């Protein structure tokens, strides 16, 4: 199956839209740049001479660095301001207000529905269902039934978060492939892998190049905010067929990433940067194991949800009280009890050894 069908999925007016050609996008080379109305110097930061220049529309070195890291081609990669921007771009590019919808699978990351509402798209919720191993998994039959319902707004995008936020577990790979096969050319399946670096390397979901080759309807979201520790730089990536990336380039801002972000992200994707990330991931997993051991001995913990991420979700009897007790001691954890389909629960991020020591001091006995 080719990827030509994505051009039919895009919003109709985008088919004829010629994107804005910025100074950086339309011209290159030269030694004297007088085409972008930039200042000749950066007086406040003389040590950062490049900051007076607009950055690249899509920095070739950065996109190639991420393509090399993920085992892809650079034309399959679009860099953006975190994966949150990628979510928004996909909805803006493919969903007509009112007439089209995004599908979500609650409990899931809240920005899918919020971005859809912001753009006037409908939201179709197919909640996760309990599986044999007591985790929550995709209800593929329900999802495909809703996808094909002609009486409802047409679903253009299906957001699947794996590893899941807020649950922490992996979506079953077999169910995901069943969904992709069933969707065919009717929609795009957006696999949000913000926490992919915390998955065991043997998992089928880590290496995505084969999946993208087999399923042109698949779009993958990645970020440097989690394992790479660069949340403050705001750098993420949309990954998919070049035809999908071409459509997203029509709606992304002329200069999506500032120069400091491009420089920092590219350095983080160097061999040394990747090694440092992997060492931090190993340390995070050690601290996660410590947390799990402590929680298993707490009488107020009703359920520890399986985690393939840098956080642990736990069901408790009184989530507000636990959050408040920790907050009063200066330790912030998150109440996730408002998530649809979840009993009272809290989510605890994995910090440094010192931060976890402090958490253990303030948790209820």
Tab-separated table of C-alpha atoms in Angstrom:
chain	number	residue	atom	x	y	z
A	1	UNK	CA	0.000	0.000	0.000
A	2	UNK	CA	1.470	3.344	-1.053
A	3	UNK	CA	1.150	6.541	0.951
A	4	UNK	CA	-0.605	8.529	-1.761
A	5	UNK	CA	-3.903	8.180	0.123
A	6	UNK	CA	-2.732	10.703	2.742
A	7	UNK	CA	-3.225	13.518	0.241
A	8	UNK	CA	-6.932	12.665	0.209
A	9	UNK	CA	-7.049	12.650	4.001
A	10	UNK	CA	-5.662	16.165	4.364
A	11	UNK	CA	-8.034	19.102	4.729
A	12	UNK	CA	-9.292	19.996	1.283
A	13	UNK	CA	-8.056	23.579	1.199
A	14	UNK	CA	-4.497	22.465	1.977
A	15	UNK	CA	-4.221	20.616	-1.327
A	16	UNK	CA	-3.770	23.932	-3.138
A	17	UNK	CA	-2.050	25.832	-0.347
A	18	UNK	CA	1.431	27.135	-1.099
A	19	UNK	CA	3.208	27.478	2.273
A	20	UNK	CA	4.974	30.678	3.254
A	21	UNK	CA	8.509	30.761	1.877
A	22	UNK	CA	10.639	32.343	4.571
A	23	UNK	CA	14.049	33.849	3.883
A	24	UNK	CA	15.764	30.722	5.204
A	25	UNK	CA	13.452	28.368	3.340
A	26	UNK	CA	13.616	30.064	-0.047
A	27	UNK	CA	17.332	30.955	-0.246
A	28	UNK	CA	20.627	29.466	0.902
A	29	UNK	CA	24.309	30.209	0.556
A	30	UNK	CA	25.708	33.697	0.248
A	31	UNK	CA	28.120	35.491	2.531
A	32	UNK	CA	26.226	38.734	3.169
A	33	UNK	CA	22.687	38.120	4.399
A	34	UNK	CA	20.382	41.081	3.766
A	35	UNK	CA	17.197	39.215	2.859
A	36	UNK	CA	15.443	38.627	6.203
A	37	UNK	CA	15.355	42.031	7.959
A	38	UNK	CA	17.641	40.747	10.713
A	39	UNK	CA	19.917	42.776	12.956
A	40	UNK	CA	23.615	42.626	11.986
A	41	UNK	CA	24.698	41.796	15.549
A	42	UNK	CA	23.350	40.487	18.862
A	43	UNK	CA	24.337	43.311	21.243
A	44	UNK	CA	22.971	41.702	24.413
A	45	UNK	CA	24.763	38.400	23.719
A	46	UNK	CA	27.975	39.052	21.792
A	47	UNK	CA	29.150	35.530	22.620
A	48	UNK	CA	26.195	34.102	20.623
A	49	UNK	CA	26.660	35.679	17.197
A	50	UNK	CA	24.193	33.367	15.433
A	51	UNK	CA	21.259	34.452	17.568
A	52	UNK	CA	20.673	37.491	15.360
A	53	UNK	CA	19.780	35.133	12.485
A	54	UNK	CA	16.557	33.267	11.981
A	55	UNK	CA	17.089	29.520	12.405
A	56	UNK	CA	16.531	26.906	9.725
A	57	UNK	CA	12.966	25.980	8.843
A	58	UNK	CA	13.944	22.321	9.279
A	59	UNK	CA	17.535	21.928	10.377
A	60	UNK	CA	19.160	19.282	8.196
A	61	UNK	CA	21.762	18.269	10.792
A	62	UNK	CA	19.179	17.847	13.552
A	63	UNK	CA	16.735	15.867	11.430
A	64	UNK	CA	19.535	13.659	10.126
A	65	UNK	CA	20.788	13.092	13.659
A	66	UNK	CA	17.376	11.918	14.794
A	67	UNK	CA	16.909	9.829	11.658
A	68	UNK	CA	20.220	8.100	12.349
A	69	UNK	CA	19.230	7.516	15.972
A	70	UNK	CA	15.846	6.027	15.028
A	71	UNK	CA	17.050	4.082	11.976
A	72	UNK	CA	15.107	6.197	9.486
A	73	UNK	CA	15.611	8.499	6.525
A	74	UNK	CA	15.721	12.238	7.169
A	75	UNK	CA	12.733	12.877	4.871
A	76	UNK	CA	10.647	10.855	7.335
A	77	UNK	CA	11.388	13.284	10.184
A	78	UNK	CA	9.853	16.662	11.074
A	79	UNK	CA	11.276	18.494	14.082
A	80	UNK	CA	8.921	20.638	16.117
A	81	UNK	CA	8.349	22.247	19.516
A	82	UNK	CA	7.865	19.068	21.460
A	83	UNK	CA	5.450	16.325	20.476
A	84	UNK	CA	2.625	18.565	21.734
A	85	UNK	CA	3.108	20.732	18.649
A	86	UNK	CA	3.104	17.634	16.462
A	87	UNK	CA	-0.305	16.669	17.897
A	88	UNK	CA	-1.655	20.110	17.064
A	89	UNK	CA	-0.143	20.096	13.566
A	90	UNK	CA	-1.722	16.750	12.718
A	91	UNK	CA	-5.167	17.941	13.765
A	92	UNK	CA	-4.788	21.233	11.905
A	93	UNK	CA	-3.635	19.432	8.781
A	94	UNK	CA	-6.147	16.576	8.628
A	95	UNK	CA	-9.313	17.420	10.581
A	96	UNK	CA	-12.017	19.710	9.239
A	97	UNK	CA	-13.795	21.451	12.129
A	98	UNK	CA	-17.133	19.842	13.086
A	99	UNK	CA	-17.086	17.281	10.266
A	100	UNK	CA	-13.980	15.324	11.276
A	101	UNK	CA	-12.899	13.676	14.513
A	102	UNK	CA	-9.911	12.306	16.365
A	103	UNK	CA	-10.171	9.026	18.234
A	104	UNK	CA	-8.699	8.621	21.710
A	105	UNK	CA	-8.569	5.685	24.115
A	106	UNK	CA	-9.097	6.863	27.686
A	107	UNK	CA	-7.408	6.918	30.075
A	108	UNK	CA	-4.801	8.621	27.935
A	109	UNK	CA	-2.771	11.793	27.466
A	110	UNK	CA	-5.088	14.795	27.777
A	111	UNK	CA	-3.661	16.965	25.001
A	112	UNK	CA	-5.202	14.866	22.221
A	113	UNK	CA	-8.721	15.887	23.208
A	114	UNK	CA	-7.740	19.438	24.150
A	115	UNK	CA	-5.973	20.058	20.833
A	116	UNK	CA	-8.961	18.619	18.979
A	117	UNK	CA	-11.363	20.887	20.865
A	118	UNK	CA	-9.141	23.886	20.160
A	119	UNK	CA	-9.332	23.148	16.429
A	120	UNK	CA	-13.070	22.427	16.492
A	121	UNK	CA	-12.702	18.708	15.745
A	122	UNK	CA	-14.907	16.116	17.398
A	123	UNK	CA	-13.515	13.548	19.817
A	124	UNK	CA	-14.457	9.876	19.618
A	125	UNK	CA	-13.531	7.984	22.777
A	126	UNK	CA	-13.088	4.216	22.698
A	127	UNK	CA	-11.993	3.492	26.270
A	128	UNK	CA	-9.347	0.913	27.034
A	129	UNK	CA	-10.582	-2.424	28.343
A	130	UNK	CA	-9.208	-4.839	30.933
A	131	UNK	CA	-7.033	-7.590	29.484
A	132	UNK	CA	-6.131	-11.052	30.763
A	133	UNK	CA	-3.038	-9.720	32.545
A	134	UNK	CA	-5.182	-7.076	34.339
A	135	UNK	CA	-3.720	-4.200	32.323
A	136	UNK	CA	-5.810	-1.854	30.195
A	137	UNK	CA	-5.517	-2.420	26.447
A	138	UNK	CA	-7.016	-1.313	23.134
A	139	UNK	CA	-10.572	-2.348	22.318
A	140	UNK	CA	-9.749	-2.829	18.639
A	141	UNK	CA	-13.189	-4.116	17.667
A	142	UNK	CA	-14.888	-1.058	19.173
A	143	UNK	CA	-12.345	1.272	17.557
A	144	UNK	CA	-12.864	-0.168	14.076
A	145	UNK	CA	-16.634	-0.134	14.519
A	146	UNK	CA	-16.559	3.574	15.399
A	147	UNK	CA	-14.157	4.282	12.529
A	148	UNK	CA	-16.668	2.869	10.040
A	149	UNK	CA	-19.790	4.495	11.511
A	150	UNK	CA	-21.215	6.764	8.763
A	151	UNK	CA	-23.582	8.479	11.208
A	152	UNK	CA	-20.741	10.052	13.197
A	153	UNK	CA	-18.049	12.641	12.301
A	154	UNK	CA	-15.371	10.983	10.208
A	155	UNK	CA	-12.352	9.847	12.210
A	156	UNK	CA	-9.139	11.053	10.552
A	157	UNK	CA	-6.622	10.508	13.373
A	158	UNK	CA	-6.390	7.725	15.954
A	159	UNK	CA	-4.109	8.562	18.884
A	160	UNK	CA	-2.510	5.634	20.710
A	161	UNK	CA	-0.120	6.321	23.592
A	162	UNK	CA	2.460	3.560	24.151
A	163	UNK	CA	3.993	3.441	26.679
A	164	UNK	CA	0.855	4.928	28.120
A	165	UNK	CA	0.546	8.175	29.980
A	166	UNK	CA	-0.907	8.012	32.650
A	167	UNK	CA	-0.894	4.206	32.969
A	168	UNK	CA	2.766	3.484	32.221
A	169	UNK	CA	2.236	0.184	30.407
A	170	UNK	CA	2.873	-0.843	26.802
A	171	UNK	CA	0.027	-1.293	24.350
A	172	UNK	CA	-0.029	-4.883	23.136
A	173	UNK	CA	1.903	-4.997	19.852
A	174	UNK	CA	-0.459	-7.570	18.353
A	175	UNK	CA	-3.474	-5.365	19.046
A	176	UNK	CA	-1.681	-2.363	17.586
A	177	UNK	CA	-0.903	-4.230	14.375
A	178	UNK	CA	-4.489	-5.473	14.212
A	179	UNK	CA	-5.629	-1.850	14.468
A	180	UNK	CA	-3.233	-0.688	11.754
A	181	UNK	CA	-4.338	-3.431	9.395
A	182	UNK	CA	-8.006	-2.725	10.064
A	183	UNK	CA	-7.694	1.023	9.592
A	184	UNK	CA	-6.154	0.714	6.126
A	185	UNK	CA	-6.448	3.984	4.226
A	186	UNK	CA	-9.352	5.372	6.263
A	187	UNK	CA	-7.281	7.288	8.829
A	188	UNK	CA	-3.836	7.845	10.297
A	189	UNK	CA	-2.813	5.976	13.433
A	190	UNK	CA	-0.638	8.240	15.587
A	191	UNK	CA	1.588	6.271	17.967
A	192	UNK	CA	2.827	8.551	20.735
A	193	UNK	CA	6.139	7.158	21.998
A	194	UNK	CA	7.275	9.891	24.363
A	195	UNK	CA	8.634	7.231	26.743
A	196	UNK	CA	10.108	4.861	24.162
A	197	UNK	CA	13.646	4.943	25.609
A	198	UNK	CA	12.403	3.285	28.797
A	199	UNK	CA	11.098	0.225	26.919
A	200	UNK	CA	13.208	-2.920	26.903
A	201	UNK	CA	15.275	-2.886	23.731
A	202	UNK	CA	13.906	-6.299	22.732
A	203	UNK	CA	10.393	-4.855	22.402
A	204	UNK	CA	8.931	-4.778	18.895
A	205	UNK	CA	7.875	-1.153	19.436
A	206	UNK	CA	11.419	0.185	19.835
A	207	UNK	CA	12.502	-0.294	16.212
A	208	UNK	CA	9.827	1.403	14.139
A	209	UNK	CA	11.388	1.444	10.659
A	210	UNK	CA	9.812	-1.910	9.749
A	211	UNK	CA	6.426	-0.802	11.046
A	212	UNK	CA	6.541	2.386	8.980
A	213	UNK	CA	7.510	0.402	5.879
A	214	UNK	CA	4.561	-1.978	6.332
A	215	UNK	CA	1.987	0.576	7.473
A	216	UNK	CA	2.061	3.924	5.623
A	217	UNK	CA	-0.908	5.037	7.744
A	218	UNK	CA	1.339	5.071	10.825
A	219	UNK	CA	2.714	8.314	12.282
A	220	UNK	CA	5.029	8.180	15.304
A	221	UNK	CA	5.638	10.956	17.834
A	222	UNK	CA	8.913	11.176	19.727
A	223	UNK	CA	10.446	13.721	22.099
A	224	UNK	CA	13.708	14.679	23.775
A	225	UNK	CA	11.822	15.833	26.889
A	226	UNK	CA	11.868	12.563	28.814
A	227	UNK	CA	14.873	10.226	28.615
A	228	UNK	CA	17.131	12.879	27.071
A	229	UNK	CA	16.301	15.306	29.891
A	230	UNK	CA	15.636	18.268	27.587
A	231	UNK	CA	12.086	19.239	28.544
A	232	UNK	CA	13.130	22.886	28.792
A	233	UNK	CA	14.402	23.002	25.200
A	234	UNK	CA	11.069	21.856	23.712
A	235	UNK	CA	12.163	19.547	20.904
A	236	UNK	CA	10.098	16.716	19.503
A	237	UNK	CA	9.627	14.882	16.241
A	238	UNK	CA	6.837	13.673	14.006
A	239	UNK	CA	7.901	10.599	12.047
A	240	UNK	CA	6.133	9.015	9.118
A	241	UNK	CA	5.881	8.799	5.369
A	242	UNK	CA	7.441	11.721	3.462
A	243	UNK	CA	3.971	12.513	2.071
A	244	UNK	CA	2.670	13.069	5.614
A	245	UNK	CA	5.663	15.221	6.523
A	246	UNK	CA	5.103	17.330	3.387
A	247	UNK	CA	1.545	18.063	4.516
A	248	UNK	CA	2.672	19.004	8.013
A	249	UNK	CA	5.265	21.370	6.531
A	250	UNK	CA	2.369	23.383	5.095
A	251	UNK	CA	1.005	24.248	8.538
A	252	UNK	CA	4.080	24.433	10.776
A	253	UNK	CA	5.529	27.842	11.683
A	254	UNK	CA	8.284	29.290	9.450
A	255	UNK	CA	10.894	28.959	12.213
A	256	UNK	CA	9.604	26.282	14.617
A	257	UNK	CA	12.767	25.740	16.684
A	258	UNK	CA	15.096	28.440	18.069
A	259	UNK	CA	18.822	28.129	17.469
A	260	UNK	CA	19.690	27.173	21.087
A	261	UNK	CA	17.216	24.291	20.869
A	262	UNK	CA	18.627	23.113	17.550
A	263	UNK	CA	22.185	23.224	18.887
A	264	UNK	CA	21.340	21.494	22.171
A	265	UNK	CA	19.189	18.817	20.562
A	266	UNK	CA	21.773	18.017	17.900
A	267	UNK	CA	24.467	17.660	20.555
A	268	UNK	CA	22.201	15.391	22.611
A	269	UNK	CA	21.839	13.103	19.583
A	270	UNK	CA	25.595	12.687	19.160
A	271	UNK	CA	27.196	9.387	20.131
A	272	UNK	CA	28.319	10.893	23.436
A	273	UNK	CA	24.899	12.411	24.081
A	274	UNK	CA	23.122	9.120	23.420
A	275	UNK	CA	25.496	7.278	25.749
A	276	UNK	CA	24.784	9.825	28.488
A	277	UNK	CA	21.048	9.418	27.932
A	278	UNK	CA	21.307	5.641	28.167
A	279	UNK	CA	23.254	5.906	31.415
A	280	UNK	CA	20.575	8.165	32.866
A	281	UNK	CA	17.843	5.756	31.737
A	282	UNK	CA	19.668	2.918	33.533
A	283	UNK	CA	19.856	5.019	36.698
A	284	UNK	CA	16.155	5.886	36.398
A	285	UNK	CA	15.216	2.218	36.109
A	286	UNK	CA	17.232	1.458	39.246
A	287	UNK	CA	15.342	4.146	41.131
A	288	UNK	CA	12.037	2.862	39.753
A	289	UNK	CA	12.871	-0.567	41.173
A	290	UNK	CA	13.562	1.051	44.560
A	291	UNK	CA	10.201	2.814	44.437
A	292	UNK	CA	8.342	-0.379	43.548
A	293	UNK	CA	9.961	-2.189	46.465
A	294	UNK	CA	8.937	0.546	48.894
A	295	UNK	CA	5.369	0.715	47.570
A	296	UNK	CA	4.872	-3.030	47.888
A	297	UNK	CA	5.197	-2.656	51.655
A	298	UNK	CA	2.659	0.150	52.009
A	299	UNK	CA	-0.744	-0.894	53.301
A	300	UNK	CA	-2.451	2.122	51.689
A	301	UNK	CA	-1.356	1.061	48.183
A	302	UNK	CA	-4.217	-0.847	46.569
A	303	UNK	CA	-2.626	-1.494	43.164
A	304	UNK	CA	0.715	-0.821	41.521
A	305	UNK	CA	0.230	-0.440	37.792
A	306	UNK	CA	2.928	-1.984	35.546
A	307	UNK	CA	5.391	0.592	34.241
A	308	UNK	CA	7.585	0.800	31.145
A	309	UNK	CA	8.237	4.492	31.790
A	310	UNK	CA	9.927	6.896	34.194
A	311	UNK	CA	6.877	7.018	36.447
A	312	UNK	CA	4.672	4.677	38.452
A	313	UNK	CA	0.891	4.879	38.784
A	314	UNK	CA	-0.619	3.560	42.007
A	315	UNK	CA	-4.233	3.143	43.073
A	316	UNK	CA	-4.932	4.312	46.609
A	317	UNK	CA	-7.912	4.875	48.873
A	318	UNK	CA	-7.411	8.623	49.377
A	319	UNK	CA	-5.351	10.232	46.627
A	320	UNK	CA	-5.890	13.885	47.702
A	321	UNK	CA	-4.655	13.152	51.218
A	322	UNK	CA	-1.447	11.501	50.014
A	323	UNK	CA	-0.743	14.280	47.507
A	324	UNK	CA	-1.375	16.908	50.177
A	325	UNK	CA	0.865	15.199	52.744
A	326	UNK	CA	3.735	15.070	50.264
A	327	UNK	CA	3.140	18.644	49.093
A	328	UNK	CA	3.231	19.996	52.633
A	329	UNK	CA	6.673	18.427	52.950
A	330	UNK	CA	7.819	20.005	49.687
A	331	UNK	CA	7.510	16.901	47.490
A	332	UNK	CA	5.144	17.149	44.526
A	333	UNK	CA	3.412	14.084	43.102
A	334	UNK	CA	0.334	14.107	40.864
A	335	UNK	CA	-3.262	13.179	41.575
A	336	UNK	CA	-4.609	11.319	38.533
A	337	UNK	CA	-7.987	10.396	39.983
A	338	UNK	CA	-9.850	12.517	37.419
A	339	UNK	CA	-8.715	10.257	34.598
A	340	UNK	CA	-11.720	8.470	33.052
A	341	UNK	CA	-11.940	4.844	34.038
A	342	UNK	CA	-9.410	5.020	36.877
A	343	UNK	CA	-10.028	4.595	40.582
A	344	UNK	CA	-8.367	7.120	42.934
A	345	UNK	CA	-4.701	7.073	42.024
A	346	UNK	CA	-1.492	9.077	42.089
A	347	UNK	CA	1.400	9.199	39.656
A	348	UNK	CA	4.965	9.422	40.931
A	349	UNK	CA	7.790	10.447	38.603
A	350	UNK	CA	11.193	8.832	39.082
A	351	UNK	CA	13.826	11.331	40.168
A	352	UNK	CA	17.416	11.117	41.320
A	353	UNK	CA	18.482	8.886	44.199
A	354	UNK	CA	18.429	11.908	46.512
A	355	UNK	CA	14.965	12.959	45.355
A	356	UNK	CA	13.625	9.447	45.855
A	357	UNK	CA	15.155	9.317	49.333
A	358	UNK	CA	13.235	12.461	50.179
A	359	UNK	CA	10.030	10.980	48.768
A	360	UNK	CA	10.415	7.875	50.907
A	361	UNK	CA	10.801	10.068	54.002
A	362	UNK	CA	7.491	11.852	53.434
A	363	UNK	CA	5.249	9.074	52.102
A	364	UNK	CA	2.654	7.770	54.583
A	365	UNK	CA	3.893	4.841	56.666
